[in-house]
Coordinates of C-alpha atoms in Angstrom, one line a residue:
M1 CA 37.7 -60.8 219.2
S2 CA 35.4 -59.4 222.1
E3 CA 31.8 -60.0 222.1
A4 CA 31.2 -56.5 221.1
Q5 CA 33.5 -56.9 218.0
D6 CA 31.7 -60.0 217.0
L7 CA 28.3 -58.1 217.2
F8 CA 29.5 -55.3 215.1
A9 CA 30.9 -57.8 212.6
H10 CA 27.5 -59.2 212.5
L11 CA 25.9 -55.8 212.2
R12 CA 28.0 -55.0 209.1
Q13 CA 26.5 -58.1 207.4
S14 CA 23.1 -56.5 207.5
A15 CA 22.3 -55.5 203.8
D16 CA 20.6 -52.3 204.7
A17 CA 22.8 -51.1 207.7
D18 CA 24.6 -48.1 206.5
P19 CA 28.4 -48.5 206.8
A20 CA 29.0 -44.8 207.9
A21 CA 26.4 -45.2 210.5
V22 CA 27.7 -48.5 211.8
D23 CA 31.2 -47.1 212.0
A24 CA 30.0 -44.1 214.0
I25 CA 27.9 -46.3 216.4
E26 CA 31.0 -48.6 217.2
K27 CA 33.0 -45.6 217.8
L28 CA 30.4 -44.4 220.3
V29 CA 30.2 -47.9 221.9
T30 CA 34.1 -48.0 222.0
D31 CA 35.1 -44.5 223.0
G32 CA 32.0 -42.7 224.3
A33 CA 31.5 -41.7 227.9
D34 CA 29.1 -44.0 230.0
R35 CA 26.5 -41.3 230.1
Q36 CA 26.5 -41.0 226.3
L37 CA 25.5 -44.7 225.9
C38 CA 22.3 -44.4 228.1
R39 CA 19.2 -43.5 226.3
V40 CA 20.8 -42.5 223.1
N41 CA 18.8 -40.1 220.9
P42 CA 19.4 -41.4 217.4
L43 CA 18.4 -38.0 215.8
A44 CA 20.8 -36.1 217.9
F45 CA 23.5 -38.6 217.2
A46 CA 22.8 -38.3 213.4
A47 CA 23.0 -34.4 213.6
K48 CA 26.2 -34.6 215.6
N49 CA 27.9 -36.9 213.1
G50 CA 26.6 -35.3 210.1
L51 CA 24.7 -38.5 209.0
D52 CA 21.3 -39.2 207.5
E53 CA 18.6 -39.6 210.2
E54 CA 16.8 -42.5 208.5
R55 CA 20.0 -44.5 207.9
V56 CA 21.1 -43.9 211.5
V57 CA 17.6 -45.0 212.9
A58 CA 17.8 -48.1 210.8
A59 CA 21.4 -48.8 212.0
F60 CA 20.4 -48.5 215.6
L61 CA 17.3 -50.7 214.9
H62 CA 19.6 -53.5 213.4
A63 CA 22.0 -53.0 216.4
A64 CA 19.2 -53.4 218.8
R65 CA 17.9 -56.7 217.0
I66 CA 21.3 -58.4 217.4
G67 CA 21.8 -57.3 220.9
I68 CA 24.1 -54.3 220.9
F69 CA 21.5 -51.9 222.3
D70 CA 18.3 -52.3 224.3
I71 CA 15.3 -50.2 223.1
S72 CA 13.3 -48.2 225.6
W73 CA 9.9 -46.6 225.1
N74 CA 9.6 -43.7 227.4
V75 CA 6.5 -41.7 228.2
L76 CA 7.3 -38.1 228.6
C77 CA 6.0 -35.0 230.2
P78 CA 5.3 -32.5 227.4
G79 CA 5.8 -29.7 229.9
C80 CA 9.2 -30.5 231.6
G81 CA 10.5 -33.3 229.3
G82 CA 10.8 -35.7 232.3
V83 CA 10.4 -39.4 231.8
L84 CA 7.1 -40.5 233.5
D85 CA 7.3 -44.2 232.6
T86 CA 9.9 -46.5 231.0
N87 CA 8.9 -49.6 229.0
T88 CA 10.9 -52.2 227.2
T89 CA 8.1 -52.6 224.7
L90 CA 5.3 -50.5 223.5
K91 CA 2.9 -53.1 224.6
T92 CA 3.3 -52.1 228.2
V93 CA 2.2 -48.5 227.5
Q94 CA -1.3 -49.2 228.8
R95 CA -2.4 -46.3 231.0
E96 CA -5.0 -43.9 229.9
E97 CA -3.4 -41.0 231.8
Y98 CA 0.0 -40.1 233.2
T99 CA 0.6 -37.5 235.8
C100 CA 3.7 -35.4 236.0
A101 CA 4.2 -34.4 239.7
L102 CA 6.9 -31.8 238.7
C103 CA 4.4 -30.0 236.5
A104 CA 1.3 -31.1 238.5
T105 CA -0.5 -32.0 235.2
G106 CA -2.2 -35.1 233.8
Y107 CA -1.6 -36.1 230.2
S108 CA -3.4 -38.6 227.9
P109 CA -0.5 -40.3 226.0
T110 CA -0.1 -40.0 222.4
L111 CA 2.6 -41.4 220.2
D112 CA 3.4 -38.1 218.6
E113 CA 5.4 -36.2 221.2
M114 CA 4.8 -38.1 224.4
V115 CA 6.5 -41.3 223.7
E116 CA 10.1 -41.3 222.8
V117 CA 12.3 -44.3 221.7
T118 CA 15.8 -44.4 222.8
F119 CA 18.8 -46.9 222.8
T120 CA 20.9 -48.0 225.7
V121 CA 24.0 -50.1 225.1
S122 CA 23.5 -53.6 226.2
P123 CA 25.8 -55.1 228.9
R124 CA 26.8 -57.6 226.2
A125 CA 28.5 -54.9 224.2
R126 CA 29.6 -52.7 227.1
K127 CA 28.7 -52.2 230.8
I128 CA 27.9 -48.7 231.8
E129 CA 27.1 -47.1 235.2
A130 CA 23.4 -46.6 234.1
H131 CA 22.8 -50.4 234.1
N132 CA 22.6 -49.9 237.8
P133 CA 20.7 -46.6 237.8
H134 CA 20.3 -46.5 241.5
Q135 CA 24.1 -46.4 242.0
L136 CA 24.4 -43.3 240.0
P137 CA 25.3 -39.9 241.6
P138 CA 22.0 -37.9 242.1
M139 CA 22.7 -35.4 239.5
E140 CA 23.6 -38.0 236.9
Y141 CA 20.4 -39.9 237.8
F142 CA 18.5 -36.8 236.7
R143 CA 20.6 -36.4 233.6
Q144 CA 20.6 -40.1 232.4
I145 CA 17.4 -41.4 233.9
Y146 CA 14.8 -38.6 234.6
W147 CA 15.2 -36.2 231.7
G148 CA 14.1 -37.5 228.4
S149 CA 16.4 -37.3 225.3
G150 CA 14.5 -34.3 224.0
V151 CA 15.9 -32.2 226.7
D152 CA 19.2 -30.9 225.3
L153 CA 21.4 -30.9 228.5
P154 CA 24.7 -29.4 228.0
D155 CA 28.0 -31.5 228.2
E156 CA 29.9 -28.7 229.8
N157 CA 28.9 -26.8 232.9
Y158 CA 25.9 -29.1 233.5
E159 CA 26.9 -29.5 237.4
A160 CA 27.3 -25.8 237.7
I161 CA 24.0 -25.1 236.2
V162 CA 22.3 -27.5 238.4
D163 CA 24.1 -26.2 241.5
S164 CA 22.8 -22.8 240.8
F165 CA 19.0 -23.9 241.5
V166 CA 19.5 -26.8 243.8
L167 CA 19.4 -25.7 247.5
E168 CA 19.9 -29.2 249.0
D169 CA 19.7 -32.9 248.1
V170 CA 20.1 -36.2 249.9
E171 CA 20.0 -40.0 249.1
L172 CA 17.8 -42.2 251.2
M173 CA 18.0 -46.0 251.1
P174 CA 14.9 -48.0 251.7
G175 CA 13.7 -47.4 255.4
E176 CA 16.1 -44.5 256.0
K177 CA 15.2 -41.1 257.5
A178 CA 16.9 -37.8 257.3
V179 CA 16.6 -34.2 258.2
L180 CA 17.3 -31.2 255.9
S181 CA 17.7 -27.7 257.4
I182 CA 17.5 -25.0 254.9
Q183 CA 17.1 -21.3 254.8
L184 CA 14.0 -20.6 252.6
P185 CA 14.5 -17.8 250.0
P186 CA 11.4 -15.7 249.0
E187 CA 10.6 -17.7 245.8
F188 CA 8.9 -20.7 244.6
I189 CA 10.5 -23.9 246.0
I190 CA 10.0 -27.4 244.8
V191 CA 10.9 -30.6 246.8
F192 CA 11.0 -33.2 244.0
E193 CA 12.0 -36.9 244.2
P194 CA 12.6 -38.3 240.7
V195 CA 12.4 -42.0 241.6
T196 CA 9.0 -42.1 243.0
H197 CA 8.0 -39.0 240.9
S198 CA 6.6 -36.9 243.8
A199 CA 6.8 -33.2 244.3
Q200 CA 6.0 -30.9 247.2
F201 CA 5.4 -27.2 246.1
L202 CA 6.2 -24.3 248.5
D203 CA 5.1 -20.8 247.9
V204 CA 7.5 -18.8 250.0
S205 CA 6.4 -15.2 250.3
G206 CA 5.6 -12.5 252.9
E207 CA 7.7 -11.2 255.8
P208 CA 10.7 -13.2 256.7
T209 CA 10.6 -15.1 259.9
R210 CA 13.0 -16.4 262.4
E211 CA 10.8 -19.2 263.7
R212 CA 11.7 -22.5 262.3
Q213 CA 9.0 -24.0 260.0
S214 CA 8.6 -27.8 259.7
L215 CA 7.7 -30.1 256.8
S216 CA 7.4 -33.9 256.9
L217 CA 7.5 -36.0 253.7
V218 CA 7.2 -39.7 253.1
F219 CA 8.3 -41.3 249.9
D220 CA 6.8 -44.2 248.2
R221 CA 4.7 -45.0 245.1
D222 CA 1.6 -43.7 246.7
H223 CA 2.5 -40.3 248.0
V224 CA 2.7 -37.6 245.3
H225 CA 2.7 -34.5 247.5
S226 CA 1.6 -32.3 244.6
Q227 CA -0.4 -29.9 246.8
M228 CA 0.8 -26.3 247.5
L229 CA 2.0 -25.0 250.9
E230 CA 2.5 -21.5 251.8
M231 CA 5.5 -20.6 253.9
R232 CA 7.5 -17.5 254.8
P233 CA 11.1 -16.9 254.0
G234 CA 13.3 -18.3 256.8
P235 CA 14.5 -21.5 258.5
L236 CA 12.9 -24.7 257.5
R237 CA 13.2 -28.2 258.9
I238 CA 12.2 -30.9 256.5
A239 CA 11.9 -34.5 257.9
L240 CA 12.2 -37.1 255.1
E241 CA 11.5 -40.7 255.3
S242 CA 11.7 -43.4 252.6
R243 CA 9.3 -46.3 252.4
A244 CA 10.1 -47.1 248.8
E245 CA 11.8 -50.2 247.7
T246 CA 14.8 -48.5 246.0
R247 CA 17.0 -45.6 246.8
V248 CA 15.2 -42.1 246.6
L249 CA 16.7 -38.7 245.9
P250 CA 14.8 -35.8 247.5
T251 CA 15.9 -32.5 245.9
V252 CA 15.0 -29.1 246.9
F253 CA 14.8 -26.9 243.8
R254 CA 14.5 -23.1 243.3
A255 CA 12.2 -22.6 240.4
S256 CA 14.6 -20.0 239.0
E257 CA 15.3 -18.9 235.5
A258 CA 18.3 -21.2 235.6
L259 CA 16.0 -24.3 236.0
H260 CA 13.5 -23.1 233.4
G261 CA 16.4 -22.3 231.2
L262 CA 17.7 -25.8 231.4
L263 CA 14.5 -27.4 230.8
G264 CA 13.8 -25.1 227.9
R265 CA 16.7 -26.4 225.8
R266 CA 14.9 -28.9 223.5
R267 CA 15.8 -30.9 220.5
P268 CA 14.2 -33.3 218.1
F269 CA 13.8 -36.9 219.3
L270 CA 12.7 -40.2 217.9
T271 CA 9.0 -40.5 218.5
A272 CA 7.0 -43.7 218.7
K273 CA 4.9 -42.3 215.9
R274 CA 7.9 -41.9 213.6
L275 CA 9.3 -45.3 214.5
L276 CA 6.0 -47.1 213.8
T277 CA 6.1 -45.5 210.3
N278 CA 9.6 -46.6 209.7
Q279 CA 10.0 -49.6 207.2
T280 CA 13.1 -51.1 208.8
F281 CA 11.2 -51.2 212.2
R282 CA 8.2 -52.8 210.7
D283 CA 10.3 -55.4 208.9
L284 CA 12.5 -56.2 211.9
Y285 CA 9.6 -56.1 214.7
R286 CA 6.6 -57.2 212.7
T287 CA 4.8 -58.9 215.5
D288 CA 6.4 -57.3 218.5
T289 CA 4.7 -53.8 218.5
L290 CA 1.3 -53.5 220.0
D291 CA -0.7 -55.8 222.3
V292 CA -4.0 -56.9 220.8
D293 CA -6.2 -54.9 223.1
Q294 CA -4.1 -51.7 222.9
R295 CA -5.5 -48.4 221.4
L296 CA -2.9 -45.7 221.2
K297 CA -3.7 -42.3 220.0
I298 CA -1.7 -40.4 217.4
T299 CA -2.6 -36.8 217.0
S300 CA -1.6 -36.6 213.3
L301 CA -0.3 -39.2 211.0
T302 CA -0.4 -39.2 207.0
F303 CA -1.8 -42.0 205.1
L304 CA -1.1 -42.7 201.4
F305 CA -3.3 -45.1 199.5
T306 CA -2.4 -46.4 196.0
D307 CA -4.2 -48.7 193.5
L308 CA -3.5 -49.8 190.0
R309 CA -6.4 -48.9 187.5
G310 CA -7.6 -51.6 185.3
S311 CA -5.4 -54.3 186.9
T312 CA -8.0 -57.0 185.9
E313 CA -7.9 -55.9 182.3
L314 CA -4.1 -55.8 182.4
Y315 CA -4.1 -59.7 183.2
E316 CA -6.6 -60.3 180.3
R317 CA -4.6 -58.0 177.9
V318 CA -1.0 -59.2 178.5
G319 CA -1.4 -62.5 180.2
D320 CA -0.9 -63.9 183.7
L321 CA 3.0 -64.1 183.7
T322 CA 3.7 -60.7 182.1
A323 CA 1.0 -59.1 184.3
F324 CA 2.4 -60.7 187.4
D325 CA 5.8 -59.5 186.6
L326 CA 4.7 -55.8 186.1
V327 CA 2.4 -55.8 189.1
R328 CA 5.4 -57.2 191.1
A329 CA 7.8 -54.6 189.7
H330 CA 5.4 -51.9 190.7
F331 CA 5.2 -53.1 194.3
Q332 CA 9.0 -53.4 194.6
V333 CA 9.2 -49.7 193.3
L334 CA 6.5 -48.5 195.7
H335 CA 8.2 -50.2 198.7
E336 CA 11.5 -48.5 197.8
I337 CA 10.0 -45.0 197.4
V338 CA 8.0 -45.3 200.7
A339 CA 11.0 -46.4 202.7
A340 CA 13.2 -43.7 201.1
E341 CA 10.7 -40.9 202.1
A342 CA 10.8 -42.2 205.9
G343 CA 7.5 -44.1 205.5
A344 CA 6.4 -47.7 205.9
V345 CA 4.0 -49.9 204.0
V346 CA 1.3 -51.0 206.4
K347 CA -0.2 -53.5 204.0
T348 CA -1.1 -54.5 200.7
I349 CA -4.6 -55.4 199.5
G350 CA -4.8 -57.0 196.0
D351 CA -3.0 -54.4 193.9
A352 CA -3.4 -51.7 196.3
V353 CA -0.9 -50.2 199.0
M354 CA -1.6 -48.6 202.4
A355 CA 1.3 -46.7 203.6
T356 CA 2.0 -44.2 206.4
F357 CA 4.3 -41.2 206.7
P358 CA 5.3 -38.9 209.8
T359 CA 4.5 -35.8 207.8
P360 CA 2.3 -34.8 204.8
D361 CA 5.2 -33.4 202.8
R362 CA 7.0 -37.0 202.9
A363 CA 3.8 -38.4 201.6
I364 CA 3.7 -36.0 198.7
A365 CA 7.2 -36.4 197.9
A366 CA 6.7 -40.2 197.8
A367 CA 3.5 -39.8 195.6
L368 CA 5.3 -37.5 193.1
R369 CA 8.3 -40.0 192.8
M370 CA 5.6 -42.9 192.4
R371 CA 4.0 -41.1 189.6
E372 CA 7.4 -40.7 187.8
A373 CA 8.4 -44.2 188.5
M374 CA 5.3 -45.6 186.8
R375 CA 5.9 -43.5 183.9
A376 CA 9.3 -44.8 183.7
L377 CA 8.0 -48.5 183.9
N378 CA 5.6 -47.8 181.2
D379 CA 8.2 -46.2 179.0
K380 CA 10.4 -49.1 179.4
S381 CA 7.6 -51.5 178.3
G382 CA 6.3 -49.2 175.5
R383 CA 2.7 -49.4 176.9
E384 CA 0.4 -47.6 179.3
D385 CA 0.1 -50.8 181.4
L386 CA 0.7 -49.3 185.0
L387 CA -1.7 -46.5 185.8
L388 CA -1.5 -45.7 189.5
K389 CA -4.2 -43.9 191.4
I390 CA -2.9 -42.2 194.6
G391 CA -4.7 -40.5 197.5
V392 CA -3.3 -38.8 200.7
H393 CA -4.9 -37.5 203.8
A394 CA -3.5 -36.5 207.2
G395 CA -5.2 -36.4 210.7
P396 CA -5.7 -38.3 214.0
C397 CA -5.9 -42.0 214.2
I398 CA -5.5 -44.9 216.6
A399 CA -2.6 -47.5 216.3
V400 CA -3.9 -51.0 216.9
S401 CA -2.9 -54.6 216.3
M402 CA -5.0 -56.5 213.9
N403 CA -4.4 -60.1 212.6
E404 CA -1.0 -60.2 214.4
R405 CA 0.1 -56.9 212.5
Q406 CA 0.3 -53.3 213.5
D407 CA -2.4 -51.3 211.7
Y408 CA -4.5 -48.2 212.2
F409 CA -8.1 -47.3 212.7
G410 CA -10.2 -44.2 212.4
Q411 CA -11.9 -41.8 210.2
T412 CA -8.6 -40.5 208.7
V413 CA -7.9 -43.8 207.3
N414 CA -11.4 -44.0 205.8
I415 CA -11.1 -40.5 204.3
A416 CA -7.7 -41.4 202.8
S417 CA -9.2 -44.5 201.1
R418 CA -12.1 -42.5 199.8
V419 CA -9.8 -39.9 198.4
Q420 CA -7.8 -42.6 196.5
N421 CA -11.1 -43.9 195.1
L422 CA -11.7 -40.5 193.5
A423 CA -8.4 -40.5 191.6
N424 CA -8.3 -41.4 187.9
A425 CA -5.4 -42.7 186.1
Q426 CA -1.9 -41.5 187.1
S427 CA -3.4 -38.7 189.4
I428 CA -2.6 -37.7 192.9
F429 CA -5.7 -36.6 195.0
V430 CA -5.1 -34.9 198.4
T431 CA -7.2 -33.3 201.1
G432 CA -7.0 -29.8 202.4
A433 CA -5.2 -31.1 205.6
V434 CA -2.3 -32.0 203.4
V435 CA -2.2 -29.1 201.1
D436 CA -2.4 -26.6 204.2
D437 CA 0.7 -28.1 205.7
N438 CA 3.5 -25.6 205.5
L439 CA 6.2 -28.3 204.5
T440 CA 4.0 -29.5 201.8
A441 CA 3.2 -26.0 200.6
D442 CA 7.0 -25.4 200.3
L443 CA 7.6 -28.7 198.4
L444 CA 4.9 -27.8 195.9
H445 CA 6.2 -24.4 195.6
R446 CA 9.8 -25.7 194.8
K447 CA 8.4 -28.1 192.1
E448 CA 6.2 -25.4 190.7
L449 CA 3.0 -27.4 191.2
T450 CA -0.2 -25.6 192.1
P451 CA -3.1 -27.9 193.7
V452 CA -6.3 -27.8 191.8
P453 CA -9.4 -27.9 194.0
H454 CA -12.4 -30.3 193.3
G455 CA -16.0 -29.8 194.4
V456 CA -16.6 -33.4 195.3
S457 CA -18.2 -35.2 198.2
L458 CA -16.7 -38.5 199.8
R459 CA -18.9 -41.5 200.1
G460 CA -20.0 -42.1 203.7
I461 CA -18.5 -38.8 204.9
E462 CA -21.0 -36.2 206.2
R463 CA -18.7 -33.2 206.7
E464 CA -17.4 -31.4 203.7
I465 CA -13.6 -32.1 203.1
P466 CA -11.8 -30.0 200.4
V467 CA -10.1 -32.3 197.9
Y468 CA -7.3 -31.2 195.4
T469 CA -5.5 -32.7 192.5
I470 CA -1.7 -32.4 192.3
P471 CA -1.1 -31.8 188.6

């Protein structure tokens, strides 16, 4: 057997690796084109193969853990979808701001939509061209390395589309110089270099000229060239010099409808936020997520807190052994439900659980399933021993590392905990931020549940926060 076959045989032994997903991934590694194995978007892969997203993500995570894929955490430009920085671990996403030269805009990174997680096949499983990215043809470098996996680049006619807005391009090795002579059309022109992330903007307008205009550009990590120059339609001589340590690829773009149309093709991608709230990821990469000093922003994350009512009395009433078995069964059920709804258990505190979900509707779906599961466990025992209180809130937070474990900090977490404290036996309390979510509203409408408002205040929270009960 080849090493790749050995690795896939090992992958199939993973208890929670979905066989259909593993088969599809093995077929990709065996038969896929090289470019299809660079920065794989698992959500697009799931959609293309008609597979469940969560099972596909879990399968890719297991495959990465045993060495079939390498995980990449890429900081994206929200505007053009380009990759501003590539990291082998989230721990190295340390900068407070990233600037996109192509969009001439700076961004403070968030884990919601600015950090994607992709999977590139490991040389152990199969060697591909992108393992040596500086040997890729220029347009393939753009396709495989520069654009993020959320840009839905076409499989067919990609080269023809790119040719329609590229006036000229050139490859420069370290220390090389070149001269480009082009005829400037009366439109907005961008000289963009994707390796050093530098751009020079040319506003070409006015009366055409026959006089040759000149422009000199130097490429290294310190020259970003983002200023605007005004020029007239006509001949232009561009002197190029590379002072970079690697090959550079200066490309002259027409900022045409073809370029904007290509970049406007978007599709869902696996965000860092979603992966951090994935139970499989937390189980496999428990201590390998954030650096102890990191503080990464999340624009919106949903928190669910649970607690058993009267657990102390439960131990007194039924005895330690029976109570322990009941509480352990309750934890197992909650963990299964959280994972099934694309969430992750952050921690347990006594008989309480703190879990996160990428969207409010998944948390509500989990809460409803938890309530029914506790009723089923009580029916099985013939007593009302397990009375679960649930609270849900959504909002901004900060991902941190505490006690060698990935955790979350911020007022949203505090509010979610306070909301859970309001709940009584077998009740679900949620905030307006959860109820107002469109997906949550659709879910509750389908289940014919109408949230009931409560005029309550939360301890330690000055501003008024609407709180509802899910009947």
